[in-house]
CSV table of C-alpha atoms and ligand atoms in Angstrom, one decimal:
chain,number,residue,atom,x,y,z
F,76,MET,CA,-0.4,0.0,-0.1
F,77,GLU,CA,1.4,3.5,-0.9
F,78,ASN,CA,-0.5,5.1,1.9
F,79,ALA,CA,-0.9,2.9,5.3
F,80,GLU,CA,-4.5,4.9,5.6
F,81,GLU,CA,-5.4,4.0,2.3
F,82,LEU,CA,-8.6,1.4,2.0
F,83,PHE,CA,-8.1,-1.5,0.1
F,84,ARG,CA,-10.4,-1.5,-3.0
F,85,VAL,CA,-11.3,-5.0,-4.8
F,86,ALA,CA,-12.3,-5.6,-8.5
F,87,VAL,CA,-13.5,-9.1,-9.5
F,88,ILE,CA,-12.3,-10.0,-13.0
F,89,GLY,CA,-14.9,-12.0,-14.4
F,90,SER,CA,-19.0,-11.9,-13.9
F,91,GLY,CA,-19.6,-15.9,-15.1
F,92,ASN,CA,-21.7,-18.3,-12.0
F,93,TRP,CA,-18.7,-18.5,-9.6
F,94,GLY,CA,-17.5,-15.0,-10.4
F,95,SER,CA,-21.0,-13.4,-9.4
F,96,VAL,CA,-21.1,-15.6,-6.2
F,97,ALA,CA,-17.7,-14.4,-5.4
F,98,ALA,CA,-18.8,-10.8,-6.2
F,99,LYS,CA,-21.4,-11.4,-3.4
F,100,LEU,CA,-19.3,-13.1,-1.2
F,101,ILE,CA,-16.8,-10.0,-1.1
F,102,ALA,CA,-19.6,-7.1,-1.3
F,103,SER,CA,-21.0,-8.8,1.9
F,104,ASN,CA,-17.3,-8.2,3.6
F,105,THR,CA,-16.5,-5.0,2.2
F,106,VAL,CA,-19.3,-3.4,3.7
F,107,LYS,CA,-18.7,-4.6,7.0
F,108,GLN,CA,-14.5,-4.4,7.0
F,109,SER,CA,-13.1,-0.9,7.8
F,110,MET,CA,-10.0,-1.7,5.9
F,111,PHE,CA,-12.0,-2.4,2.5
F,112,HIS,CA,-13.8,0.4,0.2
F,113,ASP,CA,-17.3,-0.8,0.4
F,114,GLU,CA,-17.7,-0.9,-3.6
F,115,VAL,CA,-16.7,-3.9,-5.6
F,116,ARG,CA,-16.4,-3.7,-9.3
F,117,MET,CA,-17.0,-6.5,-11.5
F,118,TRP,CA,-15.7,-6.8,-15.1
F,119,VAL,CA,-18.5,-8.0,-17.4
F,120,PHE,CA,-17.5,-9.6,-20.4
F,121,GLU,CA,-20.2,-7.7,-22.4
F,122,GLU,CA,-23.5,-9.5,-24.3
F,123,THR,CA,-26.7,-8.7,-25.3
F,124,LEU,CA,-29.5,-10.7,-23.6
F,125,PRO,CA,-32.5,-11.7,-25.7
F,126,ASN,CA,-34.8,-9.0,-24.3
F,127,GLY,CA,-32.1,-6.8,-26.4
F,128,ARG,CA,-30.7,-4.9,-23.1
F,129,LYS,CA,-26.9,-5.0,-22.3
F,130,LEU,CA,-25.9,-7.7,-19.4
F,131,SER,CA,-23.8,-5.1,-17.9
F,132,GLU,CA,-26.7,-2.7,-17.6
F,133,THR,CA,-29.3,-5.1,-16.2
F,134,ILE,CA,-26.9,-6.1,-13.2
F,135,ASN,CA,-26.9,-2.6,-12.4
F,136,GLN,CA,-30.1,-2.0,-12.7
F,137,GLU,CA,-31.6,-5.5,-10.6
F,138,ASN,CA,-28.5,-6.1,-8.8
F,139,GLU,CA,-28.6,-9.3,-10.2
F,140,ASN,CA,-26.8,-11.2,-13.1
F,141,VAL,CA,-29.8,-12.9,-14.4
F,142,LYS,CA,-28.0,-15.0,-17.1
F,143,TYR,CA,-25.3,-16.5,-14.9
F,144,LEU,CA,-26.9,-16.1,-11.5
F,145,PRO,CA,-30.7,-16.0,-11.9
F,146,GLY,CA,-32.6,-15.1,-9.3
F,147,ILE,CA,-29.8,-13.8,-6.3
F,148,LYS,CA,-29.2,-10.1,-4.9
F,149,LEU,CA,-25.6,-9.5,-5.7
F,150,GLY,CA,-25.3,-6.5,-3.2
F,151,SER,CA,-26.0,-2.7,-3.8
F,152,ASN,CA,-22.3,-2.1,-3.4
F,153,VAL,CA,-21.6,-4.5,-6.9
F,154,VAL,CA,-21.1,-2.7,-9.8
F,155,ALA,CA,-21.0,-4.0,-13.0
F,156,ASP,CA,-18.5,-2.8,-15.4
F,157,PRO,CA,-18.1,-3.8,-19.3
F,158,ASP,CA,-15.0,-1.6,-19.5
F,159,LEU,CA,-12.4,-3.7,-18.4
F,160,LEU,CA,-9.4,-0.9,-17.8
F,161,ASN,CA,-11.6,1.4,-16.1
F,162,SER,CA,-13.0,-1.4,-13.8
F,163,VAL,CA,-9.4,-1.8,-12.1
F,164,LYS,CA,-9.1,1.8,-12.1
F,165,GLU,CA,-7.6,2.5,-8.3
F,166,VAL,CA,-7.7,-1.1,-7.5
F,167,ASN,CA,-5.0,-3.2,-5.3
F,168,MET,CA,-6.8,-6.6,-5.0
F,169,LEU,CA,-7.5,-8.1,-8.3
F,170,VAL,CA,-10.0,-11.3,-7.9
F,171,PHE,CA,-9.7,-13.0,-11.5
F,172,VAL,CA,-12.4,-15.8,-11.9
F,173,THR,CA,-13.4,-16.3,-15.7
F,174,PRO,CA,-12.9,-19.7,-17.5
F,175,HIS,CA,-9.3,-20.3,-17.9
F,176,GLN,CA,-9.0,-20.1,-21.8
F,177,PHE,CA,-9.5,-16.2,-21.3
F,178,VAL,CA,-6.9,-15.0,-18.8
F,179,GLU,CA,-4.1,-14.4,-20.8
F,180,GLY,CA,-5.9,-12.4,-23.0
F,181,ILE,CA,-7.2,-10.2,-20.5
F,182,CYS,CA,-3.9,-9.9,-18.7
F,183,LYS,CA,-2.4,-8.8,-22.3
F,184,ARG,CA,-5.2,-5.8,-22.1
F,185,LEU,CA,-4.4,-5.3,-18.3
F,186,VAL,CA,-0.2,-4.7,-18.7
F,187,GLY,CA,0.7,-1.3,-17.8
F,188,ASN,CA,-2.9,-0.6,-16.7
F,189,ILE,CA,-3.2,-2.1,-13.3
F,190,ARG,CA,-1.7,-0.3,-9.8
F,191,PRO,CA,2.1,-1.2,-9.2
F,192,ASP,CA,1.2,-2.1,-5.6
F,193,ALA,CA,-1.8,-4.5,-6.5
F,194,GLU,CA,-2.1,-8.1,-5.7
F,195,ALA,CA,-4.1,-10.8,-7.2
F,196,ILE,CA,-6.1,-14.0,-6.5
F,197,SER,CA,-7.0,-16.5,-9.0
F,198,LEU,CA,-10.2,-18.5,-8.3
F,199,ILE,CA,-9.5,-20.2,-11.8
F,200,LYS,CA,-9.4,-23.7,-12.4
F,201,GLY,CA,-7.4,-24.4,-15.3
F,202,MET,CA,-3.8,-24.4,-16.8
F,203,GLU,CA,-2.1,-23.3,-20.2
F,204,VAL,CA,0.5,-25.1,-22.0
F,205,LYS,CA,3.3,-23.3,-23.3
F,206,THR,CA,6.2,-24.5,-25.8
F,207,GLU,CA,8.3,-24.7,-22.2
F,208,GLY,CA,5.9,-26.6,-20.6
F,209,PRO,CA,3.1,-26.2,-18.3
F,210,CYS,CA,1.9,-23.0,-17.0
F,211,MET,CA,-0.5,-22.7,-13.9
F,212,ILE,CA,-3.2,-19.9,-14.3
F,213,SER,CA,-1.8,-18.1,-11.1
F,214,LYS,CA,2.1,-18.0,-12.7
F,215,LEU,CA,0.6,-16.6,-15.7
F,216,ILE,CA,-1.2,-13.6,-14.1
F,217,SER,CA,2.1,-13.1,-11.8
F,218,GLU,CA,4.3,-12.9,-14.5
F,219,MET,CA,2.3,-11.1,-16.9
F,220,LEU,CA,1.5,-8.6,-14.1
F,221,SER,CA,4.3,-8.6,-12.1
F,222,VAL,CA,1.8,-9.4,-9.5
F,223,ASN,CA,2.0,-11.8,-6.1
F,224,CYS,CA,-0.6,-13.8,-7.0
F,225,CYS,CA,-2.6,-16.5,-4.6
F,226,VAL,CA,-5.1,-18.9,-5.5
F,227,LEU,CA,-8.4,-19.7,-4.0
F,228,MET,CA,-9.9,-23.4,-4.8
F,229,GLY,CA,-12.5,-25.8,-2.9
F,230,ALA,CA,-15.6,-27.8,-2.6
F,231,ASN,CA,-17.5,-24.8,-4.2
F,232,ILE,CA,-20.5,-25.3,-6.8
F,233,ALA,CA,-21.3,-21.8,-7.0
F,234,ASN,CA,-25.0,-22.2,-7.1
F,235,GLU,CA,-25.1,-23.5,-3.4
F,236,ILE,CA,-22.8,-20.9,-2.1
F,237,ALA,CA,-25.1,-18.5,-3.7
F,238,VAL,CA,-28.2,-19.6,-1.5
F,239,GLU,CA,-25.5,-19.6,1.5
F,240,LYS,CA,-25.2,-23.2,2.4
F,241,PHE,CA,-22.0,-24.2,4.1
F,242,SER,CA,-18.9,-24.7,2.3
F,243,GLU,CA,-15.0,-24.8,2.6
F,244,ALA,CA,-12.5,-23.3,0.6
F,245,THR,CA,-8.2,-23.2,0.5
F,246,ILE,CA,-6.4,-20.6,-0.4
F,247,GLY,CA,-2.8,-21.5,-1.7
F,248,TYR,CA,-0.3,-19.1,-1.1
F,249,ARG,CA,3.6,-18.7,-1.7
F,250,GLN,CA,5.4,-16.6,0.7
F,251,ASP,CA,2.9,-13.7,1.9
F,252,LYS,CA,1.4,-14.9,4.4
F,253,GLU,CA,0.1,-11.5,5.5
F,254,ALA,CA,-1.4,-11.2,1.8
F,255,ALA,CA,-2.9,-14.7,2.1
F,256,GLN,CA,-4.7,-13.9,5.7
F,257,ARG,CA,-6.0,-10.5,4.0
F,258,TRP,CA,-7.8,-12.4,1.3
F,259,ALA,CA,-9.1,-14.9,3.9
F,260,ARG,CA,-10.7,-11.8,5.5
F,261,LEU,CA,-12.2,-10.3,2.3
F,262,PHE,CA,-13.9,-14.0,1.4
F,263,SER,CA,-14.8,-15.6,4.9
F,264,THR,CA,-17.9,-15.7,5.9
F,265,PRO,CA,-20.1,-17.6,8.5
F,266,TYR,CA,-21.0,-20.1,5.8
F,267,PHE,CA,-17.7,-19.8,3.6
F,268,LEU,CA,-14.9,-21.1,5.9
F,269,VAL,CA,-11.7,-20.0,4.3
F,270,SER,CA,-8.3,-21.8,5.5
F,271,ALA,CA,-5.0,-21.2,3.9
F,272,VAL,CA,-2.2,-23.1,3.1
F,273,PRO,CA,1.5,-22.2,2.0
F,274,ASP,CA,1.4,-24.6,-1.4
F,275,VAL,CA,0.3,-22.3,-4.3
F,276,GLU,CA,0.5,-25.0,-7.0
F,277,GLY,CA,-0.7,-27.9,-4.8
F,278,VAL,CA,-3.9,-26.1,-4.0
F,279,GLU,CA,-4.2,-24.9,-8.1
F,280,LEU,CA,-3.3,-28.6,-9.5
F,281,CYS,CA,-6.2,-29.9,-7.1
F,282,GLY,CA,-8.9,-27.6,-8.5
F,283,THR,CA,-7.3,-27.9,-11.8
F,284,LEU,CA,-7.0,-31.7,-12.2
F,285,LYS,CA,-10.4,-32.9,-10.5
F,286,ASN,CA,-12.2,-31.1,-13.8
F,287,VAL,CA,-10.7,-34.3,-15.4
F,288,VAL,CA,-11.7,-36.8,-12.9
F,289,ALA,CA,-15.4,-35.0,-13.1
F,290,ILE,CA,-15.5,-35.7,-17.0
F,291,ALA,CA,-14.9,-39.6,-16.0
F,292,ALA,CA,-17.1,-39.2,-13.1
F,293,GLY,CA,-19.7,-38.5,-15.8
F,294,LEU,CA,-19.0,-40.8,-18.0
F,295,VAL,CA,-19.4,-43.6,-15.7
F,296,ASP,CA,-22.8,-42.2,-14.9
F,297,GLY,CA,-23.9,-41.8,-18.5
F,298,LEU,CA,-23.0,-45.5,-18.4
F,299,ASP,CA,-24.9,-46.3,-15.7
F,300,MET,CA,-22.4,-48.0,-13.9
F,301,GLY,CA,-23.2,-47.0,-10.5
F,302,ASN,CA,-21.7,-46.3,-7.1
F,303,ASN,CA,-19.0,-48.4,-6.8
F,304,THR,CA,-17.6,-47.3,-10.1
F,305,LYS,CA,-17.7,-44.1,-9.7
F,306,ALA,CA,-16.0,-44.4,-6.2
F,307,ALA,CA,-13.3,-46.2,-8.0
F,308,ILE,CA,-13.2,-43.8,-10.5
F,309,MET,CA,-12.5,-41.1,-8.4
F,310,ARG,CA,-9.9,-43.0,-6.1
F,311,ILE,CA,-7.9,-43.4,-9.3
F,312,GLY,CA,-8.2,-40.0,-10.1
F,313,LEU,CA,-7.1,-38.6,-6.9
F,314,ARG,CA,-4.2,-40.7,-7.0
F,315,GLU,CA,-3.5,-39.3,-10.8
F,316,MET,CA,-3.9,-36.1,-9.6
F,317,LYS,CA,-1.6,-36.2,-6.3
F,318,ALA,CA,1.1,-38.0,-9.0
F,319,PHE,CA,0.8,-35.7,-11.6
F,320,SER,CA,1.1,-32.5,-9.3
F,321,LYS,CA,4.3,-33.9,-7.4
F,322,LEU,CA,6.1,-34.9,-10.8
F,323,LEU,CA,5.3,-31.4,-11.7
F,324,PHE,CA,6.2,-29.5,-8.8
F,325,SER,CA,8.1,-31.7,-5.7
F,326,SER,CA,7.1,-29.0,-3.0
F,327,VAL,CA,3.8,-30.2,-3.2
F,328,LYS,CA,2.4,-31.4,-0.1
F,329,ASP,CA,0.3,-34.4,0.7
F,330,SER,CA,-1.8,-32.6,3.1
F,331,THR,CA,-3.1,-30.3,0.2
F,332,PHE,CA,-5.2,-33.4,-0.7
F,333,PHE,CA,-6.7,-33.4,2.3
F,334,GLU,CA,-7.8,-29.8,2.6
F,335,SER,CA,-11.2,-28.6,0.6
F,336,CYS,CA,-9.6,-27.8,-2.6
F,337,GLY,CA,-8.6,-31.6,-2.6
F,338,VAL,CA,-10.3,-34.5,-1.9
F,339,ALA,CA,-13.9,-32.3,-0.9
F,340,ASP,CA,-13.6,-30.7,-4.3
F,341,LEU,CA,-12.8,-33.7,-6.1
F,342,ILE,CA,-16.4,-35.4,-4.3
F,343,THR,CA,-18.6,-32.5,-5.0
F,344,THR,CA,-17.8,-31.9,-8.7
F,345,CYS,CA,-18.0,-35.7,-9.3
F,346,LEU,CA,-21.6,-35.5,-7.9
F,347,GLY,CA,-22.6,-32.3,-9.0
F,348,GLY,CA,-21.0,-30.3,-11.2
F,349,ARG,CA,-21.3,-29.1,-14.7
F,350,ASN,CA,-18.4,-31.4,-16.0
F,351,ARG,CA,-19.9,-34.4,-14.9
F,352,ARG,CA,-23.3,-33.4,-16.2
F,353,VAL,CA,-22.0,-32.7,-19.5
F,354,ALA,CA,-20.0,-36.1,-19.5
F,355,GLU,CA,-23.0,-38.0,-18.6
F,356,ALA,CA,-24.7,-36.6,-21.7
F,357,PHE,CA,-21.9,-37.4,-23.9
F,358,ALA,CA,-21.6,-41.0,-22.7
F,359,ARG,CA,-25.6,-41.6,-22.9
F,360,SER,CA,-25.2,-40.4,-26.8
F,361,GLY,CA,-22.8,-43.1,-27.2
F,362,GLY,CA,-20.4,-40.1,-28.0
F,363,LYS,CA,-22.1,-39.3,-31.0
F,364,ARG,CA,-22.9,-35.5,-29.6
F,365,SER,CA,-19.5,-33.2,-29.3
F,366,PHE,CA,-18.6,-31.8,-25.9
F,367,ASP,CA,-19.3,-28.4,-27.6
F,368,GLU,CA,-22.5,-28.9,-28.8
F,369,LEU,CA,-23.7,-30.4,-25.3
F,370,GLU,CA,-21.6,-27.6,-23.5
F,371,THR,CA,-23.7,-25.2,-25.8
F,372,GLU,CA,-27.0,-27.1,-25.0
F,373,LEU,CA,-27.4,-27.7,-21.6
F,374,LEU,CA,-24.8,-24.7,-19.7
F,375,GLN,CA,-26.0,-21.6,-21.5
F,376,GLY,CA,-23.3,-20.2,-21.8
F,377,GLN,CA,-21.0,-21.3,-18.8
F,378,LYS,CA,-18.1,-23.0,-19.8
F,379,LEU,CA,-16.6,-26.7,-19.0
F,380,GLN,CA,-13.2,-26.4,-17.9
F,381,GLY,CA,-12.6,-30.4,-17.8
F,382,VAL,CA,-12.5,-31.1,-21.6
F,383,SER,CA,-9.6,-28.4,-22.1
F,384,THR,CA,-7.8,-29.3,-19.4
F,385,ALA,CA,-7.6,-33.0,-20.3
F,386,LYS,CA,-6.1,-31.7,-23.3
F,387,GLU,CA,-3.6,-29.6,-21.7
F,388,VAL,CA,-2.9,-32.4,-19.3
F,389,TYR,CA,-2.5,-35.0,-22.2
F,390,GLU,CA,0.2,-32.5,-23.8
F,391,VAL,CA,2.2,-32.8,-20.7
F,392,LEU,CA,2.1,-36.5,-20.7
F,393,ARG,CA,2.8,-37.0,-23.9
F,394,ASN,CA,5.8,-34.4,-24.2
F,395,ARG,CA,7.2,-36.4,-21.3
F,396,GLY,CA,6.5,-39.5,-22.4
F,397,TRP,CA,4.3,-40.4,-19.1
F,398,GLN,CA,0.7,-41.4,-20.8
F,399,SER,CA,1.4,-44.9,-19.6
F,400,LEU,CA,1.4,-43.5,-15.7
F,401,PHE,CA,-1.7,-41.5,-15.9
F,402,PRO,CA,-4.1,-44.3,-17.8
F,403,LEU,CA,-7.2,-42.0,-16.4
F,404,PHE,CA,-6.2,-38.8,-17.6
F,405,THR,CA,-5.1,-40.1,-21.1
F,406,THR,CA,-8.3,-42.1,-21.5
F,407,VAL,CA,-10.7,-39.2,-20.4
F,408,HIS,CA,-8.9,-37.3,-23.5
F,409,GLU,CA,-9.0,-40.0,-25.9
F,410,ILE,CA,-12.9,-40.4,-25.3
F,411,SER,CA,-13.8,-36.8,-25.5
F,412,ILE,CA,-12.0,-36.5,-29.0
F,413,GLY,CA,-13.5,-39.5,-30.2
F,414,LEU,CA,-10.5,-41.7,-30.3
F,415,LEU,CA,-11.9,-44.0,-27.8
F,416,PRO,CA,-15.7,-45.2,-27.3
F,417,PRO,CA,-17.4,-43.4,-23.5
F,418,THR,CA,-17.0,-47.2,-22.3
F,419,ALA,CA,-13.2,-47.2,-22.4
F,420,ILE,CA,-13.2,-45.4,-19.1
F,421,VAL,CA,-13.9,-48.5,-17.2
F,422,GLU,CA,-12.0,-51.2,-19.6
F,423,TYR,CA,-9.6,-52.1,-16.5
F,424,SER,CA,-7.4,-54.5,-17.5
F,425,GLU,CA,-4.8,-51.9,-19.1
F,426,HIS,CA,-5.4,-49.5,-16.4
F,427,ALA,CA,-4.5,-51.9,-13.5
F,428,ARG,CA,-1.2,-52.9,-15.1
F,429,ASN,CA,-0.4,-49.3,-15.9
F,430,LEU,CA,-1.6,-48.3,-11.4
F,431,ASN,CA,1.5,-50.7,-10.8
F,432,LEU,CA,3.5,-48.9,-13.2
F,433,LEU,CA,2.5,-45.8,-11.4
F,434,GLN,CA,3.0,-46.8,-8.2
F,435,GLY,CA,6.7,-47.5,-9.0
F,436,ALA,CA,7.3,-44.6,-10.6
F,437,VAL,CA,6.2,-42.4,-8.0
F,438,GLN,CA,6.6,-42.3,-4.3
F,439,LEU,CA,2.8,-42.3,-3.5
F,440,HIS,CA,3.1,-43.1,0.3
J,1634,NAD,N1,-19.3,-22.4,-11.4
J,1634,NAD,C1,-18.9,-22.8,-10.4
J,1634,NAD,O1,-19.5,-23.5,-9.3
J,1634,NAD,C2,-17.5,-22.8,-10.0
J,1634,NAD,C3,-17.1,-23.1,-8.9
J,1634,NAD,C4,-15.5,-22.9,-8.5
J,1634,NAD,C5,-14.9,-22.6,-9.5
J,1634,NAD,N2,-15.4,-22.3,-11.0
J,1634,NAD,C6,-14.2,-21.4,-11.6
J,1634,NAD,O2,-14.4,-20.4,-11.7
J,1634,NAD,C7,-13.8,-20.3,-13.5
J,1634,NAD,C8,-15.1,-19.3,-13.6
J,1634,NAD,O3,-16.2,-20.1,-13.8
J,1634,NAD,P1,-17.4,-19.2,-14.0
J,1634,NAD,O4,-18.5,-20.5,-13.3
J,1634,NAD,O5,-17.7,-18.2,-12.9
J,1634,NAD,O6,-17.8,-18.9,-15.2
J,1634,NAD,P2,-18.8,-19.3,-16.3
J,1634,NAD,O7,-18.5,-20.9,-16.5
J,1634,NAD,O8,-20.4,-19.4,-15.7
J,1634,NAD,O9,-19.3,-18.5,-17.3
J,1634,NAD,C9,-18.4,-18.1,-18.7
J,1634,NAD,C10,-18.0,-16.5,-18.6
J,1634,NAD,O10,-17.4,-16.4,-19.5
J,1634,NAD,C11,-17.4,-15.2,-20.0
J,1634,NAD,N3,-16.5,-15.5,-21.3
J,1634,NAD,C12,-17.6,-15.8,-22.5
J,1634,NAD,N4,-16.7,-15.7,-23.7
J,1634,NAD,C13,-15.6,-15.0,-23.2
J,1634,NAD,C14,-14.3,-14.3,-23.7
J,1634,NAD,N5,-14.2,-14.1,-24.8
J,1634,NAD,N6,-13.6,-13.5,-22.8
J,1634,NAD,C15,-13.8,-13.3,-21.2
J,1634,NAD,N7,-15.0,-13.8,-21.0
J,1634,NAD,C16,-15.7,-14.5,-21.7
J,1634,NAD,C17,-18.9,-15.2,-20.1
J,1634,NAD,O11,-19.4,-13.8,-20.0
J,1634,NAD,C18,-19.2,-15.5,-18.6
J,1634,NAD,O12,-19.0,-14.6,-17.5
J,1634,NAD,C19,-13.5,-21.5,-13.9
J,1634,NAD,O13,-12.1,-21.8,-14.0
J,1634,NAD,C20,-14.1,-22.5,-13.1
J,1634,NAD,O14,-13.6,-23.8,-13.1
J,1634,NAD,C21,-16.6,-22.2,-11.2
J,1635,G3P,O1,-19.4,-27.6,-12.3
J,1635,G3P,P1,-18.0,-27.6,-12.2
J,1635,G3P,O2,-18.2,-29.0,-13.0
J,1635,G3P,O3,-17.3,-26.7,-13.0
J,1635,G3P,O4,-17.1,-27.8,-11.0
J,1635,G3P,C1,-17.9,-26.4,-10.3
J,1635,G3P,C2,-16.6,-26.1,-9.1
J,1635,G3P,O5,-15.6,-26.2,-9.5
J,1635,G3P,C3,-16.6,-27.4,-8.0
J,1635,G3P,O6,-16.2,-27.2,-6.7
């Protein structure tokens, strides 16, 4: 902070389903806590609604995101703004919450246009794959904008938090514990319990990779395989999440997988998430309808992260010759591009062999 008495000003960059709930959570705190400026700006990727009105105008008039979070009041101190650069003016706490595929473009526009003392947090579950290797979204934000970037992930189906049902979340931070505590103060409410761990990569990889496992869980639902099969998929998936994370970053801690961002998010997403839902419909179509088509039909503008993340993970596996070590991740991608039928997710003989390999290759216990 340039001036010790200056209040922290927050902007939420993104206004989808989770972005809108994040704005609501934050707005309920900024009005109560004197360290924060009351107003919360929310950048809106502008669109015209079927009634001809602009989404941002409607949000400001009705205090509701009628497209991505209908029926929920955001708080009168949330101000929607379709102008990205204006939305971050004077802001020193930037909350990134868009589908991961749009972040790089957004950051390019923000370069040179944010406060030098700004700090960031990413609620985005996903990664990018560059020629030099995988790049987590928090690192992309941090490097492009020269800001410290924490992450917040957890068992957080947005529609449930919107109606204030109790849930937990995990902040991952690198060194700046004070910043992590400030983020925790900004997000915590009696129904949204936030804790912080010094493991950015572990927290972010949990949130990212569980979306691939959720696609697998949706496939077994669509094949009517039952609960035992789904539990097996979740167990194998968790094991691959942990092995992949530790191979990429030796600093990732085992304990992170027992936080909300780990096993809890995996469970909620595999039971009730959008990735699961669309994958179920894909399997029920026998793989004949594409994920893109089903996403458009079922989610009405909301975005899946699991299919693109499976592709990104697959690229990493292929580049490093690790495919046979990660049969579930590999199979999800090959099913999603039509190389294998949906039933391949439960053809286990090869998986079992490969899981033994995995145990030998990676220190799992
Ligand atoms: N929805 C949830 O329950 C939930 C919970 C936790 C984390 N997340 C994560 O939060 C992130 C954001 O998800 P969400 O649910 O808020 O979004 P969403 O899927 O509901 O909405 C899609 C958003 O993308 C915007 N968009 C479309 N095209 C764009 C473009 N070209 N450039 C920029 N924006 C564009 C839309 O306007 C909309 O705001 C994702 O990484 C997701 O995995 C979601
Ligand atoms: O609806 P999904 O599958 O995008 O998952 C939502 C959240 O990530 C659950 O924590």
